[in-house]
XYZ file of C-alpha atoms in Angstrom:
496
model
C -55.228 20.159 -228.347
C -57.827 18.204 -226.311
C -56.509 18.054 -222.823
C -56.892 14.597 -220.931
C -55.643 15.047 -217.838
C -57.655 18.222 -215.621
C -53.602 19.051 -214.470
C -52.977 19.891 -217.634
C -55.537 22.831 -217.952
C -54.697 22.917 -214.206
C -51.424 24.385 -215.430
C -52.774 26.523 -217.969
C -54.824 28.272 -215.679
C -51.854 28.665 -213.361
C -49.274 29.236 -215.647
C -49.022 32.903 -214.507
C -49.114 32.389 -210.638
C -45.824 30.767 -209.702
C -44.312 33.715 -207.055
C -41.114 33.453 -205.048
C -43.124 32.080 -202.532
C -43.813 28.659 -203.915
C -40.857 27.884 -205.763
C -38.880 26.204 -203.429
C -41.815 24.253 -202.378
C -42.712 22.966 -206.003
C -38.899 22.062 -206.430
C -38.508 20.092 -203.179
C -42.014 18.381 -203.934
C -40.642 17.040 -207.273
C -37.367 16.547 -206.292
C -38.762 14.524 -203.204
C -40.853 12.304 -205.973
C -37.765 11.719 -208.577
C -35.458 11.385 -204.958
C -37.667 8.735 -203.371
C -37.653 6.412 -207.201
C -34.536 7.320 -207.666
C -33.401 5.528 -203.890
C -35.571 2.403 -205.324
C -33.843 2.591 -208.668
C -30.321 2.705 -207.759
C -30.772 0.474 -204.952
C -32.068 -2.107 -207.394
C -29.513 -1.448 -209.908
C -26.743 -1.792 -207.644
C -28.548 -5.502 -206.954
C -28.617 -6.306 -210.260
C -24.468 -4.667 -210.195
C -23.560 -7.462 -207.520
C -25.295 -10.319 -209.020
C -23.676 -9.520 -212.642
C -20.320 -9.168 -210.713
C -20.170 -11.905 -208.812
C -21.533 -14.165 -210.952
C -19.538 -13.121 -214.438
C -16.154 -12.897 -212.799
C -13.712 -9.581 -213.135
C -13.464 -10.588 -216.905
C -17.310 -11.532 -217.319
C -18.421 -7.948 -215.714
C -15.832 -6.128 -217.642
C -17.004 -7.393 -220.563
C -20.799 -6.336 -219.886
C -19.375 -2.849 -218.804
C -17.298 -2.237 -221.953
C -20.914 -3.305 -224.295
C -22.366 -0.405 -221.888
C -19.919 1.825 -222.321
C -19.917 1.969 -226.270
C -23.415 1.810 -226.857
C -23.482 4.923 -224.264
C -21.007 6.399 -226.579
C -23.488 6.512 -229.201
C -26.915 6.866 -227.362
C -26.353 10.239 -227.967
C -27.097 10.381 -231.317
C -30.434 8.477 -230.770
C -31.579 11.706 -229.211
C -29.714 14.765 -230.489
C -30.290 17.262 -227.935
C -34.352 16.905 -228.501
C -35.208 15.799 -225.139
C -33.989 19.162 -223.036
C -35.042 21.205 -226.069
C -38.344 19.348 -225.834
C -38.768 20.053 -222.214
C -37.989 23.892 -222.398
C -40.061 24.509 -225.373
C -43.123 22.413 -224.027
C -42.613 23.876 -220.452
C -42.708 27.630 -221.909
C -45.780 26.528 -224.462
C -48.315 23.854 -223.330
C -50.461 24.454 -226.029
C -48.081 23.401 -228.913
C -46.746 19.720 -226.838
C -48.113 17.499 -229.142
C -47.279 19.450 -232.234
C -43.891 19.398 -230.894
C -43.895 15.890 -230.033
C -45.155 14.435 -233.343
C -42.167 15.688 -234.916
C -39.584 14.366 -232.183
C -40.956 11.252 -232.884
C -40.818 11.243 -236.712
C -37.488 12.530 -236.778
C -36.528 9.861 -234.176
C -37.631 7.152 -236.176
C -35.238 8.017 -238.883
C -32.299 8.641 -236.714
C -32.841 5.163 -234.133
C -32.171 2.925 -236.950
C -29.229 4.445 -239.114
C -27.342 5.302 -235.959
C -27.635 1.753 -234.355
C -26.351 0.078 -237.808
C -23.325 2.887 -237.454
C -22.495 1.131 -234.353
C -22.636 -2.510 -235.202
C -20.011 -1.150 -238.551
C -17.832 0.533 -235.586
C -17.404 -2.581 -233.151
C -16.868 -4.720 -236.363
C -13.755 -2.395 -237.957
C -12.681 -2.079 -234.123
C -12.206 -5.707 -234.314
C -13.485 -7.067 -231.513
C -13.872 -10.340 -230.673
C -17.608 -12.160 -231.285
C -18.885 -12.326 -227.616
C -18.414 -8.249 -227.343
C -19.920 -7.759 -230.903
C -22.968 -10.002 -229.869
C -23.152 -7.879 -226.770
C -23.005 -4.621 -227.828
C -25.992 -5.904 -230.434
C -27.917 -6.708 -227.351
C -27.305 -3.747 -225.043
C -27.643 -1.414 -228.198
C -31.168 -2.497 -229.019
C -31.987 -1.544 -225.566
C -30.372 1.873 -225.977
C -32.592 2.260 -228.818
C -35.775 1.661 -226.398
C -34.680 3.815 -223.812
C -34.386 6.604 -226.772
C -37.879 6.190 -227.461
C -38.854 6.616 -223.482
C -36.632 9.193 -223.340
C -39.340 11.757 -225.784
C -42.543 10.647 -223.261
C -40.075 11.790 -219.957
C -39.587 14.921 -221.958
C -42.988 15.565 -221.711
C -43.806 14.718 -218.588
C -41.152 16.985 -217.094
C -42.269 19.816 -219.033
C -45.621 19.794 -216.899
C -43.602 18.938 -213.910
C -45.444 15.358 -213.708
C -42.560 14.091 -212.492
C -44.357 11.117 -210.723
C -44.827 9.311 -214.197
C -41.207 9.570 -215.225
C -40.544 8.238 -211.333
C -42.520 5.361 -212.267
C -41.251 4.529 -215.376
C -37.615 4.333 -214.213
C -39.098 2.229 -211.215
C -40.539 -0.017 -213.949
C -36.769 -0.082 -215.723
C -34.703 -0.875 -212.614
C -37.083 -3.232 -210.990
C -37.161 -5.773 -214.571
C -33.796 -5.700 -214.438
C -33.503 -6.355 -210.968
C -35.601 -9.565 -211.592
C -33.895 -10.740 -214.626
C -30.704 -10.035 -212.983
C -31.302 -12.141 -210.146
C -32.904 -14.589 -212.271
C -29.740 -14.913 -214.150
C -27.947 -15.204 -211.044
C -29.701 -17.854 -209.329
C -29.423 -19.949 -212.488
C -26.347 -18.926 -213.547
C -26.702 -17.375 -216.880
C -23.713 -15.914 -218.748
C -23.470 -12.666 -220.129
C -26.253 -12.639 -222.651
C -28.500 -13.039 -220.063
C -27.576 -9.973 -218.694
C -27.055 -7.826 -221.433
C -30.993 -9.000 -222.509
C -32.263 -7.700 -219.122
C -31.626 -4.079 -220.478
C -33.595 -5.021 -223.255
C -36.627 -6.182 -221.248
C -36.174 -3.213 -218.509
C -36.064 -0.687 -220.844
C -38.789 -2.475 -222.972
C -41.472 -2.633 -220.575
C -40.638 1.421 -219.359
C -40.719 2.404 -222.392
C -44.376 0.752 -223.064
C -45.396 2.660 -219.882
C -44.461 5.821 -220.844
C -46.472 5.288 -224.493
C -49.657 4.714 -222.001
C -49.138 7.274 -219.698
C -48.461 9.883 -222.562
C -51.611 8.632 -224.415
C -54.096 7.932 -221.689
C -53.104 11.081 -218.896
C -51.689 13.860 -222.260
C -52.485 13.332 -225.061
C -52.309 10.755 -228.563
C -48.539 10.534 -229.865
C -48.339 11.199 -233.722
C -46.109 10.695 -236.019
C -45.135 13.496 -238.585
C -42.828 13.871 -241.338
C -41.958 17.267 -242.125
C -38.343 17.893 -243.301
C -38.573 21.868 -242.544
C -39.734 20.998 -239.006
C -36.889 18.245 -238.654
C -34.043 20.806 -239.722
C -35.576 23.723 -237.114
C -35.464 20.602 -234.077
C -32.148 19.984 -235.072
C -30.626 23.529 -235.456
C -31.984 24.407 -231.885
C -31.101 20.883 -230.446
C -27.681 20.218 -231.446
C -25.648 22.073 -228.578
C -27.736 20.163 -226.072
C -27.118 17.156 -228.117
C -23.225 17.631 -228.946
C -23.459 18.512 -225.195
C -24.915 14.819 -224.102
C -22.362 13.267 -226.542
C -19.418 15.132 -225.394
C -21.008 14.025 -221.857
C -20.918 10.728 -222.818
C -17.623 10.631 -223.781
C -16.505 11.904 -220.400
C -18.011 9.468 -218.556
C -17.402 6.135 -220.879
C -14.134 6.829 -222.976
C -12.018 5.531 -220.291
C -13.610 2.161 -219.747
C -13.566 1.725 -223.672
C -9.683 2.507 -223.366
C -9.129 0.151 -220.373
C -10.843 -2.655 -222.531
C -8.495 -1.460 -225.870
C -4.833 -0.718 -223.140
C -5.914 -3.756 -220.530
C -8.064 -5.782 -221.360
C -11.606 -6.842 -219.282
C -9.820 -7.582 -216.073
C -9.039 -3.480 -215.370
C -12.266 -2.438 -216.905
C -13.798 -4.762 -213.781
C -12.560 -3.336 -211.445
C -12.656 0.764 -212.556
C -15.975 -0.453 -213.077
C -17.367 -1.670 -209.767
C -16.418 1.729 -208.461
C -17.380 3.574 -210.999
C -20.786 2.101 -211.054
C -21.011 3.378 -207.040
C -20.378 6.422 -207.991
C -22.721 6.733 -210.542
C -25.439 5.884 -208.118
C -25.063 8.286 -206.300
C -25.395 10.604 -209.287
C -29.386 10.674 -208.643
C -29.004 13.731 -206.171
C -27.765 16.242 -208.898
C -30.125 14.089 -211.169
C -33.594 14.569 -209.028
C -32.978 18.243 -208.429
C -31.952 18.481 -212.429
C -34.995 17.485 -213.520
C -37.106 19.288 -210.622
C -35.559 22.541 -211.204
C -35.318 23.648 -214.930
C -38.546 23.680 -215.717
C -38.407 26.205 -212.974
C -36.078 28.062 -214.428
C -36.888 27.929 -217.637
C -40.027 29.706 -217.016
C -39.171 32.238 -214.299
C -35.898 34.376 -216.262
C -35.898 37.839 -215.157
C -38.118 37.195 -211.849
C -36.392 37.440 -208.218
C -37.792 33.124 -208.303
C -35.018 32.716 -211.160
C -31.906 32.920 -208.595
C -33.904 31.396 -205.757
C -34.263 28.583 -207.109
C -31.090 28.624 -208.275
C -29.817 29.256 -205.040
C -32.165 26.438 -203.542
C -30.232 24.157 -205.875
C -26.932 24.812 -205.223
C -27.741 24.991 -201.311
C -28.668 21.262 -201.108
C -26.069 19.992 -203.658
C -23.659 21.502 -201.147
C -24.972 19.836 -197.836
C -25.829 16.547 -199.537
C -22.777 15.766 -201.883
C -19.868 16.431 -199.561
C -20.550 14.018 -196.710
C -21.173 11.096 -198.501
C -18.146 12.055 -200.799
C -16.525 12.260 -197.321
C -18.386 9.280 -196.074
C -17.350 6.810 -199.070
C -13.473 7.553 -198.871
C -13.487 6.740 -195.394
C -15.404 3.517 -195.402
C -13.868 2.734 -199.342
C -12.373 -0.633 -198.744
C -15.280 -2.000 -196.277
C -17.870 -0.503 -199.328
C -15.865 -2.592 -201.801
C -15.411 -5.879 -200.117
C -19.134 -6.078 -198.469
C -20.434 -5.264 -201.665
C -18.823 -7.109 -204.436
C -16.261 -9.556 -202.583
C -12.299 -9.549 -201.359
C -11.602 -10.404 -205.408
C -12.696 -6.815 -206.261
C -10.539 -5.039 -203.316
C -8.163 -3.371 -206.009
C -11.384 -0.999 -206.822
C -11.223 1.038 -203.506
C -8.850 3.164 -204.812
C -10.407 3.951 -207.459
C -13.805 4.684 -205.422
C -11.966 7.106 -202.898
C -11.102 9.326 -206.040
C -13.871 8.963 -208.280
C -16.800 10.018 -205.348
C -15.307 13.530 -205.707
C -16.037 13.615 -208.848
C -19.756 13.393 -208.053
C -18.809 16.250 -205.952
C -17.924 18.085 -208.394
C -20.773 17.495 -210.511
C -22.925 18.804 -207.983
C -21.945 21.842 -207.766
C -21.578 22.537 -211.613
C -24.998 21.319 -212.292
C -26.964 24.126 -211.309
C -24.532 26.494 -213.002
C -25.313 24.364 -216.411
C -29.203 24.657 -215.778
C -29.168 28.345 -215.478
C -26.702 28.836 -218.498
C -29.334 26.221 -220.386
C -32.510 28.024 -219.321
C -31.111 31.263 -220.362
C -30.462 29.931 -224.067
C -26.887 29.828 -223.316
C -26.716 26.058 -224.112
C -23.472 27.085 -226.377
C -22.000 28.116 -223.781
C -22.227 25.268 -221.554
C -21.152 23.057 -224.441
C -17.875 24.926 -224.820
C -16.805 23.884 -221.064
C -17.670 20.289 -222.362
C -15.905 20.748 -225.299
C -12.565 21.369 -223.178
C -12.820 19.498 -220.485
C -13.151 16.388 -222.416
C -10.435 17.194 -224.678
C -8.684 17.349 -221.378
C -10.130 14.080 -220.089
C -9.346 12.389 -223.639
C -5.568 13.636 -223.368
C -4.729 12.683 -220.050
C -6.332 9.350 -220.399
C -4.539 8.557 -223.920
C -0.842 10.032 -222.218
C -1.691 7.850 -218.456
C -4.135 4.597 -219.049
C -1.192 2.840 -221.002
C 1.068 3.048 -218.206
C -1.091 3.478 -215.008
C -3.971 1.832 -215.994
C -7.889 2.353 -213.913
C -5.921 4.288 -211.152
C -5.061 6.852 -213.711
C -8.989 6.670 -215.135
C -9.874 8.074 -211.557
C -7.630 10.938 -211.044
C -8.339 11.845 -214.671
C -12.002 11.721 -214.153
C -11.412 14.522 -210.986
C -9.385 16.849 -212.817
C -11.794 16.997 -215.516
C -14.997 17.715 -213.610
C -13.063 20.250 -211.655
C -12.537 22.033 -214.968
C -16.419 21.510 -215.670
C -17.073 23.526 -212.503
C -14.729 26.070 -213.211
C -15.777 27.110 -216.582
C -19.578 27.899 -216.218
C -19.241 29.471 -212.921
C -17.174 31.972 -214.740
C -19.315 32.646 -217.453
C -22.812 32.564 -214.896
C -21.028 35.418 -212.988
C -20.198 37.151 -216.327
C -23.974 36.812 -216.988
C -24.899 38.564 -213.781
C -27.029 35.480 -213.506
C -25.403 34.052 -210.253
C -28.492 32.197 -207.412
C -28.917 33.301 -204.327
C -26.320 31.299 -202.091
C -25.855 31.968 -198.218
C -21.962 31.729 -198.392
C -22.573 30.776 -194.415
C -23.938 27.284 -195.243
C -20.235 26.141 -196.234
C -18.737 26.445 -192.720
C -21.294 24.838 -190.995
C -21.729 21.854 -193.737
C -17.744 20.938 -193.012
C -17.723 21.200 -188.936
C -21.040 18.868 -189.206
C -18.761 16.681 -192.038
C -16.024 17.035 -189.542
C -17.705 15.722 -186.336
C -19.356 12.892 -188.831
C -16.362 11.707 -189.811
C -14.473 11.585 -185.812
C -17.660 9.525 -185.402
C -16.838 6.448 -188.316
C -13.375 6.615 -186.898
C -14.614 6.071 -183.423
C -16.585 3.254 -184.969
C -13.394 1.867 -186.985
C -13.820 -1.867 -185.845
C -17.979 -1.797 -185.998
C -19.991 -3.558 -189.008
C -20.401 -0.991 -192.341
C -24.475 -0.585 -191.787
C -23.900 0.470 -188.552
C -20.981 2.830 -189.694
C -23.224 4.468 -192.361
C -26.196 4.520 -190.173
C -24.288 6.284 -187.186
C -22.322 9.005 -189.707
C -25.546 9.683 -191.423
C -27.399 10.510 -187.976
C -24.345 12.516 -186.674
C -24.224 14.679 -189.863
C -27.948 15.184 -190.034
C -28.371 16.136 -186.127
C -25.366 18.557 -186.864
C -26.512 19.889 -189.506
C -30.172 20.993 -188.086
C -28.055 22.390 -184.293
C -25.786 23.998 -186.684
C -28.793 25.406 -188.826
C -27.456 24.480 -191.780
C -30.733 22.944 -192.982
C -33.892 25.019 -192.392
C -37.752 24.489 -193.196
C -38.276 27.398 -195.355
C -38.054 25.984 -198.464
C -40.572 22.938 -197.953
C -42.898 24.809 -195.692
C -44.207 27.515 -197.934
C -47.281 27.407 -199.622
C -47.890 26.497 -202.551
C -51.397 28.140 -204.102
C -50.562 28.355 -207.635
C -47.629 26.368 -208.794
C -48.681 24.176 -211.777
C -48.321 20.300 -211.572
C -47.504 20.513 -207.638
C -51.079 19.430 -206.526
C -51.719 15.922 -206.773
């Protein structure tokens, strides 16, 4: 394989030197790279969320969240699993990426276009009106393209390059930004909105193709049906995984559309949305940290960086959980207007699920970087049977309220389940037990502070309980610089 970019045999010189030592540094210098675009990203997003919700109405933006719902109910399927199993087989054997990719992308090809006609037959027998079917056209064709991006990321995380797949998502959110408020200022309907996906995810995925062929190496496309049925038969617990994912996080907006109509699904989904901005701090140290793990098993750097994870999901996830339930109503109405009110209650419950989520995600990443991928999808497996029962026995009668405390419950369960089986494992990180105390009296003292501040403006409520937490967190040494001042001599993809 002709190597393009000098990281590249960088890392293959390298590929034996990571130590203890420079683990935590490597994570926190990728995870600072996907955290900073991720900020951008969801900032813009949430732009684009307030122009689409104002502008369309309760009913308009319900609409646009139920055609982004269902297509995410079947994006799974555009992928099958080969985009983790990509980045753990590339990230344990360099040599053999574009091998590996070729195949991804001939077996893509075949899958991208049955699965998108499977959809279109779904919303048609569902008999939905024409506006949603029309939609869900639109919004699935950018599915589609963000399939295709989806196999270039792989790549680039598996050589921890984690500055292209930042850019590419920058690329995504920032066209749809623009389009968005395009839309907005000339007040499009729906369409409009529905095409920016197609554009954002259009032009990122065009990026990624460049970056891929100009920085790694010349995508190929092969056909090989022996190589397509080994992909799948190593792929399909991460991809019944992402599916069964899927399912937990859009079933209930697709039953609020069926049990309520677009009205409901507005309103769950203003909240939810929120929530699932904030999902890029599990996200950035995701993607930061298993290729970590996947190549240090059985080495004392395994459970540090496990431990590194879990460390900062704790201190960063519980006071803005705490944060947002406070402040809930003022979020709400400065956001999205005193029409969407009704959706605080659902965004004091749901931001615990993001808790929750938090703290199972570096369980999941050690159980999937030991090969126990099966084992993770069985905790998926019943805790969206659970979130599929509840929500069938309590959306008919309760409605998006309901959706919340279902969602909760649920990702409790998710929590629950692979911490059990990590511990059976004997594969537990290193965690300083002594961080939890001093994360709530610093949540504690930030949240007297927003109380103090009850009648002040919501910046200056966010701005003040940030600094309070932060200042209490460093006097109660919650936070130290260990883990970003270490040097870093040999980890691969860390030097720029």
């Amino acid at each position: 394989m002709e190597y393009r970019d000098p990281h590249l045999l960088y890392y293959c010189v390298y590929n034996q030197l990571l130590s203890v030592e420079n683990v935590g540094r490597g994570i926190f210098k990728n995870t600072f790279v996907l955290s900073a675009s991720e900020v951008l990203c969801k900032m813009l997003e949430l732009l684009f969320t307030l122009y689409a919700a104002r502008i369309l109405g309760v009913s308009g933006f319900g609409l646009l969240s139920f055609a982004l719902a269902f297509t995410g109910l079947f994006s799974f399927l555009t992928d099958m699993g080969l985009n983790p199993l990509s980045i753990r087989e590339i990230a344990k054997s360099p040599k053999g990426a574009r091998k590996y990719l070729s195949a991804i992308i001939g077996l893509k090809t075949i899958l991208m276009p049955l699965i998108f006609l499977v959809m279109m037959a779904c919303i048609l027998l569902l008999g939905y009106p024409l506006q949603a079917v029309i939609l869900v056209a639109i919004v699935g064709v950018s599915m589609v393209l963000e399939s295709v991006r989806y196999i270039f990321d792989g790549v680039f995380q598996a050589f921890e390059r984690m500055e292209y797949t930042a850019m590419a998502r920058t690329i995504n959110s920032a066209i749809l930004f623009t389009v968005g408020a395009l839309a907005y200022y000339l007040h499009l309907g729906v369409y409009w909105f529905g095409m920016a996906f197609v554009l954002a995810r259009g032009l990122a995925t065009l990026y990624s193709l460049i970056v891929c062929w100009k920085r790694f190496f010349t995508p190929a496309f092969s056909f090989n049906i022996t190589r397509f049925r080994h992909l799948l038969s190593h792929s399909w617990p991460f991809g019944l995984t992402l599916f069964l994912t899927n399912v937990f996080h859009w079933t209930d907006q697709v039953m609020l559309s069926y049990f309520w109509g677009d009205p409901e699904v507005g309103f769950y989904s203003v909240a939810y949305r929120l929530v699932l901005a904030l999902y890029f701090i599990p996200m950035a140290f995701n993607q930061s940290v298993y290729p970590v793990l996947s190549r240090t098993i059985n080495t004392a750097s395994f459970k540090r960086a496990g431990g590194i994870f879990l460390k900062y999901m704790v201190l960063i996830s519980i006071p803005i959980a705490v944060g947002v339930t406070i402040l809930s109503a003022g979020i709400i109405e400065f956001f999205f207007g005193s029409q969407y009110l009704p959706a605080a209650a659902a965004l004091k419950t749901l931001v615990w699920s993001m808790v929750l989520i938090a703290l199972y995600s570096p369980f999941h990443r050690i159980l999937d970087s030991l090969g126990r991928q099966r084992l993770v999808l069985f905790s998926i497996i019943l805790g969206v049977l659970l979130n599929v029962i509840l929500n069938l026995m309590l959306i008919p009668e309760y409605g998006f309220p309901a959706a919340a405390y279902t969602t909760v419950v649920t990702t409790l369960l998710l929590l629950i389940i692979p911490l059990y089986f990590t511990a059976r494992l004997g594969a537990l990180p290193d965690f300083d037990f002594k961080i939890i105390p001093k994360t709530l009296v610093a949540v504690l003292l930030m949240a007297y502070s927003l109380k103090l501040l009850d009648s002040s403006h919501l910046a200056v409520k966010i701005i003040s309980g940030a600094t309070v937490y932060s200042i209490s967190a460093i006097v109660f040494k919650a936070v130290s610089s260990d883990e970003f001042m270490r040097e870093n001599p040999g980890g691969r993809g860390f030097k720029s």
